[in-house]
mmCIF file of C-alpha atoms and ligand atoms in Angstrom:
data_model
loop_
_atom_site.group_PDB
_atom_site.id
_atom_site.type_symbol
_atom_site.label_atom_id
_atom_site.label_comp_id
_atom_site.label_asym_id
_atom_site.label_seq_id
_atom_site.Cartn_x
_atom_site.Cartn_y
_atom_site.Cartn_z
ATOM 1 C CA MET E 341 5.944 -7.708 18.319
ATOM 2 C CA SER E 342 9.343 -7.434 16.768
ATOM 3 C CA TYR E 343 10.256 -6.728 13.254
ATOM 4 C CA ARG E 344 13.484 -7.540 11.435
ATOM 5 C CA PHE E 345 13.490 -4.416 9.106
ATOM 6 C CA LEU E 346 11.184 -1.853 10.844
ATOM 7 C CA THR E 347 11.696 0.249 13.822
ATOM 8 C CA ILE E 348 8.626 1.761 15.703
ATOM 9 C CA ARG E 349 8.510 4.585 18.069
ATOM 10 C CA ARG E 350 5.009 5.156 19.724
ATOM 11 C CA GLU E 351 3.966 8.423 21.044
ATOM 12 C CA GLY E 352 0.358 8.092 22.257
ATOM 13 C CA PRO E 353 -1.975 7.889 19.312
ATOM 14 C CA VAL E 354 0.987 8.455 16.882
ATOM 15 C CA GLU E 355 3.238 5.698 15.529
ATOM 16 C CA HIS E 356 6.539 6.474 13.823
ATOM 17 C CA LEU E 357 7.263 3.575 11.503
ATOM 18 C CA THR E 358 10.745 3.438 9.926
ATOM 19 C CA LEU E 359 12.020 1.282 7.213
ATOM 20 C CA ASN E 360 15.420 -0.075 8.558
ATOM 21 C CA ARG E 361 17.384 -1.639 5.997
ATOM 22 C CA PRO E 362 19.758 1.334 5.229
ATOM 23 C CA ASP E 363 22.585 -0.685 3.784
ATOM 24 C CA VAL E 364 20.541 -1.332 0.702
ATOM 25 C CA ARG E 365 18.723 2.087 0.941
ATOM 26 C CA ASN E 366 15.637 0.311 2.479
ATOM 27 C CA ALA E 367 15.000 -1.657 -0.502
ATOM 28 C CA PHE E 368 12.277 -4.252 0.228
ATOM 29 C CA ASN E 369 12.515 -8.098 -0.214
ATOM 30 C CA GLU E 370 10.190 -10.779 1.062
ATOM 31 C CA ASP E 371 11.169 -10.168 4.707
ATOM 32 C CA VAL E 372 10.477 -6.488 4.598
ATOM 33 C CA ILE E 373 7.175 -7.198 2.860
ATOM 34 C CA ASP E 374 6.348 -9.756 5.598
ATOM 35 C CA ASP E 375 7.304 -7.199 8.339
ATOM 36 C CA LEU E 376 5.167 -4.500 6.611
ATOM 37 C CA ARG E 377 2.145 -6.886 6.161
ATOM 38 C CA ALA E 378 2.288 -8.021 9.887
ATOM 39 C CA TRP E 379 2.745 -4.416 11.035
ATOM 40 C CA ALA E 380 -0.352 -3.214 8.864
ATOM 41 C CA GLU E 381 -2.386 -6.020 10.195
ATOM 42 C CA ARG E 382 -1.744 -5.037 13.776
ATOM 43 C CA ALA E 383 -2.100 -1.374 12.929
ATOM 44 C CA GLY E 384 -5.398 -1.888 11.303
ATOM 45 C CA ASN E 385 -6.830 -3.440 14.438
ATOM 46 C CA ASP E 386 -5.379 -0.773 16.937
ATOM 47 C CA ALA E 387 -8.158 1.371 18.039
ATOM 48 C CA TRP E 388 -5.897 3.808 19.690
ATOM 49 C CA LEU E 389 -3.770 4.561 16.639
ATOM 50 C CA ARG E 390 -4.608 7.736 14.888
ATOM 51 C CA VAL E 391 -1.624 8.768 12.994
ATOM 52 C CA VAL E 392 1.278 6.897 11.275
ATOM 53 C CA VAL E 393 4.506 8.503 10.163
ATOM 54 C CA LEU E 394 6.314 6.306 7.536
ATOM 55 C CA ALA E 395 9.877 7.175 7.024
ATOM 56 C CA GLY E 396 13.221 5.536 6.061
ATOM 57 C CA ALA E 397 16.400 5.135 8.023
ATOM 58 C CA GLY E 398 19.797 6.367 6.614
ATOM 59 C CA LYS E 399 20.317 8.236 3.428
ATOM 60 C CA VAL E 400 17.012 7.713 1.653
ATOM 61 C CA PHE E 401 13.309 6.832 2.183
ATOM 62 C CA SER E 402 13.446 3.764 -0.032
ATOM 63 C CA ALA E 403 15.098 2.429 -3.254
ATOM 64 C CA GLY E 404 11.955 0.224 -3.813
ATOM 65 C CA ALA E 405 11.922 -3.437 -4.675
ATOM 66 C CA ASP E 406 15.152 -5.158 -3.946
ATOM 67 C CA ALA E 407 16.734 -5.973 -7.324
ATOM 68 C CA ALA E 408 18.432 -9.093 -5.944
ATOM 69 C CA TRP E 409 15.158 -10.480 -4.701
ATOM 70 C CA MET E 410 13.521 -9.679 -8.068
ATOM 71 C CA ALA E 411 16.408 -11.394 -9.971
ATOM 72 C CA LYS E 412 16.186 -14.529 -8.078
ATOM 73 C CA MET E 413 12.532 -15.022 -9.178
ATOM 74 C CA ALA E 414 14.143 -16.612 -12.353
ATOM 75 C CA GLY E 415 14.732 -19.703 -10.242
ATOM 76 C CA TYR E 416 11.037 -19.939 -9.139
ATOM 77 C CA GLY E 417 8.146 -21.580 -10.939
ATOM 78 C CA HIS E 418 5.410 -19.179 -12.471
ATOM 79 C CA ASP E 419 2.884 -19.958 -9.687
ATOM 80 C CA GLU E 420 5.406 -19.342 -6.943
ATOM 81 C CA ASN E 421 6.523 -16.112 -8.752
ATOM 82 C CA VAL E 422 2.931 -14.946 -8.862
ATOM 83 C CA GLN E 423 2.287 -15.814 -5.192
ATOM 84 C CA ASP E 424 5.267 -13.844 -4.215
ATOM 85 C CA ALA E 425 4.118 -10.845 -6.216
ATOM 86 C CA ARG E 426 0.676 -11.158 -4.607
ATOM 87 C CA ALA E 427 2.293 -10.882 -1.186
ATOM 88 C CA ALA E 428 3.758 -7.544 -2.128
ATOM 89 C CA ALA E 429 0.469 -6.410 -3.692
ATOM 90 C CA ASP E 430 -1.253 -7.375 -0.374
ATOM 91 C CA MET E 431 1.206 -5.409 1.688
ATOM 92 C CA PHE E 432 0.587 -2.070 -0.431
ATOM 93 C CA ARG E 433 -3.200 -2.896 -0.214
ATOM 94 C CA ALA E 434 -2.991 -3.218 3.611
ATOM 95 C CA ILE E 435 -1.290 0.032 4.174
ATOM 96 C CA ASN E 436 -3.456 1.824 1.729
ATOM 97 C CA ALA E 437 -6.638 0.420 3.519
ATOM 98 C CA LEU E 438 -5.681 1.478 7.148
ATOM 99 C CA PRO E 439 -8.341 3.415 8.832
ATOM 100 C CA CYS E 440 -5.889 5.796 10.461
ATOM 101 C CA ALA E 441 -4.124 8.573 8.704
ATOM 102 C CA VAL E 442 -0.658 7.707 7.142
ATOM 103 C CA ILE E 443 1.888 10.528 6.574
ATOM 104 C CA GLY E 444 4.945 9.685 4.253
ATOM 105 C CA ARG E 445 8.118 11.486 5.351
ATOM 106 C CA ILE E 446 10.275 11.417 2.189
ATOM 107 C CA HIS E 447 14.049 12.225 2.180
ATOM 108 C CA GLY E 448 16.781 11.313 -0.218
ATOM 109 C CA ALA E 449 14.931 9.212 -2.772
ATOM 110 C CA ALA E 450 11.782 7.246 -3.160
ATOM 111 C CA LEU E 451 12.225 5.121 -6.314
ATOM 112 C CA GLY E 452 10.295 2.342 -7.861
ATOM 113 C CA GLY E 453 8.197 0.808 -4.983
ATOM 114 C CA GLY E 454 9.567 3.562 -2.728
ATOM 115 C CA SER E 455 7.402 5.941 -4.792
ATOM 116 C CA GLY E 456 4.739 3.192 -4.655
ATOM 117 C CA LEU E 457 4.886 3.512 -0.738
ATOM 118 C CA ALA E 458 4.429 7.167 -1.010
ATOM 119 C CA ALA E 459 1.374 6.599 -3.193
ATOM 120 C CA VAL E 460 -0.326 4.574 -0.299
ATOM 121 C CA CYS E 461 0.095 7.369 2.174
ATOM 122 C CA ASP E 462 -2.548 9.825 2.759
ATOM 123 C CA ILE E 463 -0.291 12.797 3.054
ATOM 124 C CA VAL E 464 3.290 12.947 1.665
ATOM 125 C CA VAL E 465 5.795 15.562 2.826
ATOM 126 C CA SER E 466 9.030 15.449 0.990
ATOM 127 C CA SER E 467 12.352 17.464 1.509
ATOM 128 C CA GLU E 468 13.139 19.488 -1.642
ATOM 129 C CA SER E 469 16.249 17.545 -2.369
ATOM 130 C CA ALA E 470 14.507 14.193 -2.648
ATOM 131 C CA ILE E 471 14.271 12.433 -5.998
ATOM 132 C CA PHE E 472 11.270 10.359 -7.188
ATOM 133 C CA GLY E 473 10.878 7.950 -10.021
ATOM 134 C CA PHE E 474 8.976 4.870 -11.303
ATOM 135 C CA THR E 475 12.363 3.556 -12.486
ATOM 136 C CA GLU E 476 11.300 -0.063 -13.103
ATOM 137 C CA THR E 477 11.526 0.102 -16.956
ATOM 138 C CA LYS E 478 15.163 1.092 -16.725
ATOM 139 C CA LEU E 479 15.726 -2.295 -14.843
ATOM 140 C CA GLY E 480 13.703 -4.260 -17.552
ATOM 141 C CA ILE E 481 10.657 -4.610 -15.276
ATOM 142 C CA LEU E 482 7.582 -2.534 -14.624
ATOM 143 C CA PRO E 483 5.654 -0.819 -11.844
ATOM 144 C CA ALA E 484 2.758 -3.331 -11.737
ATOM 145 C CA MET E 485 1.804 -3.928 -8.138
ATOM 146 C CA ILE E 486 2.034 -0.182 -7.170
ATOM 147 C CA SER E 487 -0.006 0.990 -10.354
ATOM 148 C CA PRO E 488 -3.504 0.514 -8.682
ATOM 149 C CA PHE E 489 -2.231 3.048 -6.043
ATOM 150 C CA VAL E 490 -0.150 5.451 -8.080
ATOM 151 C CA LEU E 491 -2.666 5.968 -10.937
ATOM 152 C CA PRO E 492 -5.443 7.581 -8.842
ATOM 153 C CA LYS E 493 -2.633 9.900 -7.474
ATOM 154 C CA ILE E 494 -0.908 10.917 -10.543
ATOM 155 C CA GLY E 495 -3.412 10.214 -13.335
ATOM 156 C CA VAL E 496 -3.020 8.469 -16.766
ATOM 157 C CA SER E 497 -1.122 11.244 -18.497
ATOM 158 C CA ALA E 498 1.703 11.506 -15.911
ATOM 159 C CA ALA E 499 1.914 7.624 -15.565
ATOM 160 C CA ARG E 500 2.236 7.273 -19.473
ATOM 161 C CA GLU E 501 5.389 9.574 -19.369
ATOM 162 C CA LEU E 502 6.866 8.287 -15.989
ATOM 163 C CA PHE E 503 6.168 4.599 -16.114
ATOM 164 C CA LEU E 504 7.501 4.404 -19.705
ATOM 165 C CA THR E 505 10.616 6.464 -19.498
ATOM 166 C CA GLY E 506 11.375 5.422 -15.835
ATOM 167 C CA MET E 507 12.922 8.819 -15.588
ATOM 168 C CA ARG E 508 13.737 10.360 -12.107
ATOM 169 C CA PHE E 509 12.090 13.507 -11.111
ATOM 170 C CA THR E 510 12.252 16.158 -8.443
ATOM 171 C CA ALA E 511 10.128 16.428 -5.320
ATOM 172 C CA GLU E 512 8.524 19.617 -6.787
ATOM 173 C CA HIS E 513 7.466 17.705 -9.813
ATOM 174 C CA ALA E 514 6.072 14.980 -7.556
ATOM 175 C CA ARG E 515 3.948 17.704 -5.996
ATOM 176 C CA SER E 516 2.842 19.016 -9.256
ATOM 177 C CA ILE E 517 1.363 15.610 -10.467
ATOM 178 C CA GLY E 518 -0.243 14.880 -6.918
ATOM 179 C CA LEU E 519 2.143 12.269 -5.518
ATOM 180 C CA VAL E 520 3.481 14.718 -2.867
ATOM 181 C CA HIS E 521 1.599 17.326 -0.865
ATOM 182 C CA ALA E 522 4.320 19.502 0.640
ATOM 183 C CA VAL E 523 7.853 20.133 -0.416
ATOM 184 C CA VAL E 524 9.986 21.879 2.140
ATOM 185 C CA PRO E 525 13.790 22.581 2.886
ATOM 186 C CA ASP E 526 15.487 19.532 4.230
ATOM 187 C CA ALA E 527 15.793 21.208 7.795
ATOM 188 C CA GLU E 528 12.024 21.884 7.755
ATOM 189 C CA LEU E 529 10.921 18.191 7.041
ATOM 190 C CA ASP E 530 10.189 17.049 10.623
ATOM 191 C CA ALA E 531 8.548 20.376 11.572
ATOM 192 C CA THR E 532 6.216 20.046 8.664
ATOM 193 C CA VAL E 533 5.322 16.463 9.343
ATOM 194 C CA ALA E 534 4.590 17.529 12.965
ATOM 195 C CA ARG E 535 2.164 20.219 11.922
ATOM 196 C CA TYR E 536 0.269 17.681 9.778
ATOM 197 C CA VAL E 537 0.194 15.385 12.852
ATOM 198 C CA THR E 538 -1.335 18.186 14.903
ATOM 199 C CA GLU E 539 -3.906 18.901 12.104
ATOM 200 C CA LEU E 540 -4.795 15.143 12.029
ATOM 201 C CA LEU E 541 -5.121 14.935 15.783
ATOM 202 C CA SER E 542 -7.557 17.643 15.846
ATOM 203 C CA ALA E 543 -9.937 15.714 13.496
ATOM 204 C CA ALA E 544 -12.183 12.971 14.809
ATOM 205 C CA PRO E 545 -10.748 9.472 14.445
ATOM 206 C CA SER E 546 -13.848 7.951 13.264
ATOM 207 C CA ALA E 547 -14.413 10.823 10.677
ATOM 208 C CA ILE E 548 -11.028 10.222 9.305
ATOM 209 C CA ALA E 549 -11.592 6.471 8.847
ATOM 210 C CA ALA E 550 -15.022 7.292 7.280
ATOM 211 C CA ALA E 551 -13.409 9.834 4.896
ATOM 212 C CA LYS E 552 -10.772 7.356 3.847
ATOM 213 C CA ARG E 553 -13.483 4.668 3.136
ATOM 214 C CA LEU E 554 -15.583 7.243 1.047
ATOM 215 C CA ILE E 555 -12.936 8.685 -1.276
ATOM 216 C CA PRO E 556 -12.289 5.447 -3.275
ATOM 217 C CA GLN E 557 -16.010 4.648 -3.317
ATOM 218 C CA VAL E 558 -16.920 8.026 -4.895
ATOM 219 C CA TRP E 559 -13.900 8.774 -7.042
ATOM 220 C CA GLY E 560 -14.610 8.376 -10.687
ATOM 221 C CA GLN E 561 -18.310 7.901 -10.217
ATOM 222 C CA ARG E 562 -21.355 10.007 -11.322
ATOM 223 C CA PRO E 563 -22.941 11.983 -8.503
ATOM 224 C CA GLU E 564 -26.302 10.324 -9.032
ATOM 225 C CA ASP E 565 -24.601 6.727 -8.877
ATOM 226 C CA VAL E 566 -23.121 7.459 -5.456
ATOM 227 C CA ALA E 567 -26.012 9.477 -3.914
ATOM 228 C CA ASP E 568 -26.949 6.536 -1.704
ATOM 229 C CA ILE E 569 -23.416 5.992 -0.437
ATOM 230 C CA THR E 570 -22.741 9.665 0.356
ATOM 231 C CA ALA E 571 -26.213 10.108 2.069
ATOM 232 C CA GLU E 572 -25.655 6.942 4.068
ATOM 233 C CA ALA E 573 -22.031 8.036 5.080
ATOM 234 C CA ILE E 574 -23.149 11.560 6.480
ATOM 235 C CA ALA E 575 -26.329 10.120 8.072
ATOM 236 C CA THR E 576 -24.288 7.641 10.015
ATOM 237 C CA GLN E 577 -21.495 9.885 10.868
ATOM 238 C CA ARG E 578 -23.616 12.901 12.250
ATOM 239 C CA VAL E 579 -25.484 10.805 14.751
ATOM 240 C CA SER E 580 -22.248 8.734 15.760
ATOM 241 C CA PRO E 581 -20.720 9.623 19.234
ATOM 242 C CA GLU E 582 -17.924 11.645 17.487
ATOM 243 C CA GLY E 583 -20.318 13.355 15.178
ATOM 244 C CA GLN E 584 -22.538 14.408 18.030
ATOM 245 C CA GLU E 585 -19.464 15.488 20.175
ATOM 246 C CA GLY E 586 -17.884 17.430 17.357
ATOM 247 C CA LEU E 587 -21.116 19.311 16.414
ATOM 248 C CA ARG E 588 -21.851 20.119 20.079
ATOM 249 C CA ALA E 589 -18.278 21.169 20.856
ATOM 250 C CA PHE E 590 -18.381 23.647 18.019
ATOM 251 C CA LEU E 591 -21.711 25.006 19.185
ATOM 252 C CA GLU E 592 -20.593 25.178 22.802
ATOM 253 C CA LYS E 593 -17.299 26.872 21.790
ATOM 254 C CA ARG E 594 -15.125 24.165 23.325
ATOM 255 C CA SER E 595 -12.551 21.610 22.114
ATOM 256 C CA PRO E 596 -14.009 18.304 21.148
ATOM 257 C CA ALA E 597 -13.118 15.364 23.479
ATOM 258 C CA TRP E 598 -10.657 13.777 20.989
ATOM 259 C CA ALA E 599 -8.547 16.819 20.581
HETATM 260 N N1 COA H 271 17.762 -3.221 -4.709
HETATM 261 C C1 COA H 271 18.804 -3.819 -4.147
HETATM 262 N N2 COA H 271 20.025 -3.163 -3.683
HETATM 263 C C2 COA H 271 19.899 -1.760 -3.898
HETATM 264 C C3 COA H 271 18.862 -1.217 -4.350
HETATM 265 C C4 COA H 271 17.743 -1.890 -4.810
HETATM 266 N N3 COA H 271 16.516 -1.378 -5.329
HETATM 267 N N4 COA H 271 18.997 0.139 -4.390
HETATM 268 C C5 COA H 271 20.255 0.434 -3.813
HETATM 269 N N5 COA H 271 20.778 -0.878 -3.511
HETATM 270 C C6 COA H 271 22.123 -1.180 -2.927
HETATM 271 C C7 COA H 271 23.272 -0.950 -3.969
HETATM 272 O O1 COA H 271 23.429 -1.953 -4.665
HETATM 273 C C8 COA H 271 24.382 -0.725 -2.965
HETATM 274 O O2 COA H 271 24.825 -1.894 -2.409
HETATM 275 P P1 COA H 271 26.335 -2.140 -2.307
HETATM 276 O O3 COA H 271 26.767 -1.477 -1.063
HETATM 277 O O4 COA H 271 26.439 -3.620 -1.978
HETATM 278 O O5 COA H 271 27.092 -1.751 -3.483
HETATM 279 C C9 COA H 271 23.734 0.004 -1.775
HETATM 280 O O6 COA H 271 22.388 -0.331 -1.838
HETATM 281 C C10 COA H 271 23.969 1.431 -1.829
HETATM 282 O O7 COA H 271 23.405 2.047 -3.063
HETATM 283 P P2 COA H 271 24.180 3.226 -3.714
HETATM 284 O O8 COA H 271 23.697 3.362 -5.024
HETATM 285 O O9 COA H 271 25.579 3.189 -3.560
HETATM 286 O O10 COA H 271 23.553 4.404 -2.721
HETATM 287 P P3 COA H 271 23.456 6.026 -3.007
HETATM 288 O O11 COA H 271 23.115 6.533 -1.636
HETATM 289 O O12 COA H 271 24.471 6.441 -3.762
HETATM 290 O O13 COA H 271 22.123 6.092 -3.949
HETATM 291 C C11 COA H 271 19.861 5.372 -4.650
HETATM 292 C C12 COA H 271 20.923 5.665 -3.400
HETATM 293 C C13 COA H 271 18.462 5.039 -4.047
HETATM 294 C C14 COA H 271 19.606 6.895 -5.345
HETATM 295 C C15 COA H 271 20.540 4.360 -5.589
HETATM 296 O O14 COA H 271 20.903 3.146 -4.804
HETATM 297 C C16 COA H 271 19.455 3.861 -6.538
HETATM 298 O O15 COA H 271 19.223 4.523 -7.610
HETATM 299 N N6 COA H 271 19.009 2.585 -6.440
HETATM 300 C C17 COA H 271 18.024 1.977 -7.388
HETATM 301 C C18 COA H 271 16.661 2.439 -7.115
HETATM 302 C C19 COA H 271 15.646 1.867 -8.125
HETATM 303 O O16 COA H 271 15.831 2.036 -9.449
HETATM 304 N N7 COA H 271 14.747 1.224 -7.595
HETATM 305 C C20 COA H 271 13.730 0.307 -8.412
HETATM 306 C C21 COA H 271 13.710 -0.926 -8.144
HETATM 307 S S1 COA H 271 12.581 -1.861 -9.034
#
């Protein structure tokens, strides 16, 4: 499958997915969104895919929504405008729901929807010089479609500060509010991403997928209200082929088959 604004490099179970529209700092319009939706659909059905590294080509990770694409919506009817926005929301949801692990590799800037893309990654590694921001209000719009993914990461308090002001902030601040997991010198970005890839490849693929399903089901719920879900989850996983293989491998002091 070929994409207009994405490049893909596959290394066994790891896919390096790069936003490739560097002339506009990987801003995304309807074509980039279509590419990402099509990619996510394929990736979600790829049983051999275990880790995705999402990066940006050129100077920055992503400058978010393409301002020209947003501006031209004034020429659309309301229903068409809503339909177009839903396509973007579907794209974020599709990446967020992938069963494999997704690592965000952030350099330069992740602004507006670029910070939204970071929020749908499971692990985000940022170079220390990168800047972040939910800058939409500065452009007279708002971070609506990304809010369901950003809020669970940064919480209501940080969202009230950052969504309202649209202020830009450092990678270290992004780490302090939970949007980023590791901030490293620029020269160590790829080595740090590689270390996370190694960690993820030593974990069972089905256990990673099950953990990703579990987290949003349990988050914000009372323990007694999710007792059935959590019991069902471990009861299923520990008798699964990978559950059995992992437990036996530990007891037999050997590496599990997936590693
Ligand atoms: N939408 C459309 N075009 C964008 C864009 C966006 N979100 N972000 C950058 N571009 C374009 C610029 O208009 C410029 O086009 P030109 O070459 O025709 O003038 C080109 O990309 C390069 O941008 P420039 O600002 O010169 O690059 P830079 O490397 O100095 O800075 C950023 C990069 C990302 C820090 C800066 O472009 C920026 O702040 N962009 C806006 C990000 C934003 O607020 N996004 C939220 C959108 S809702």
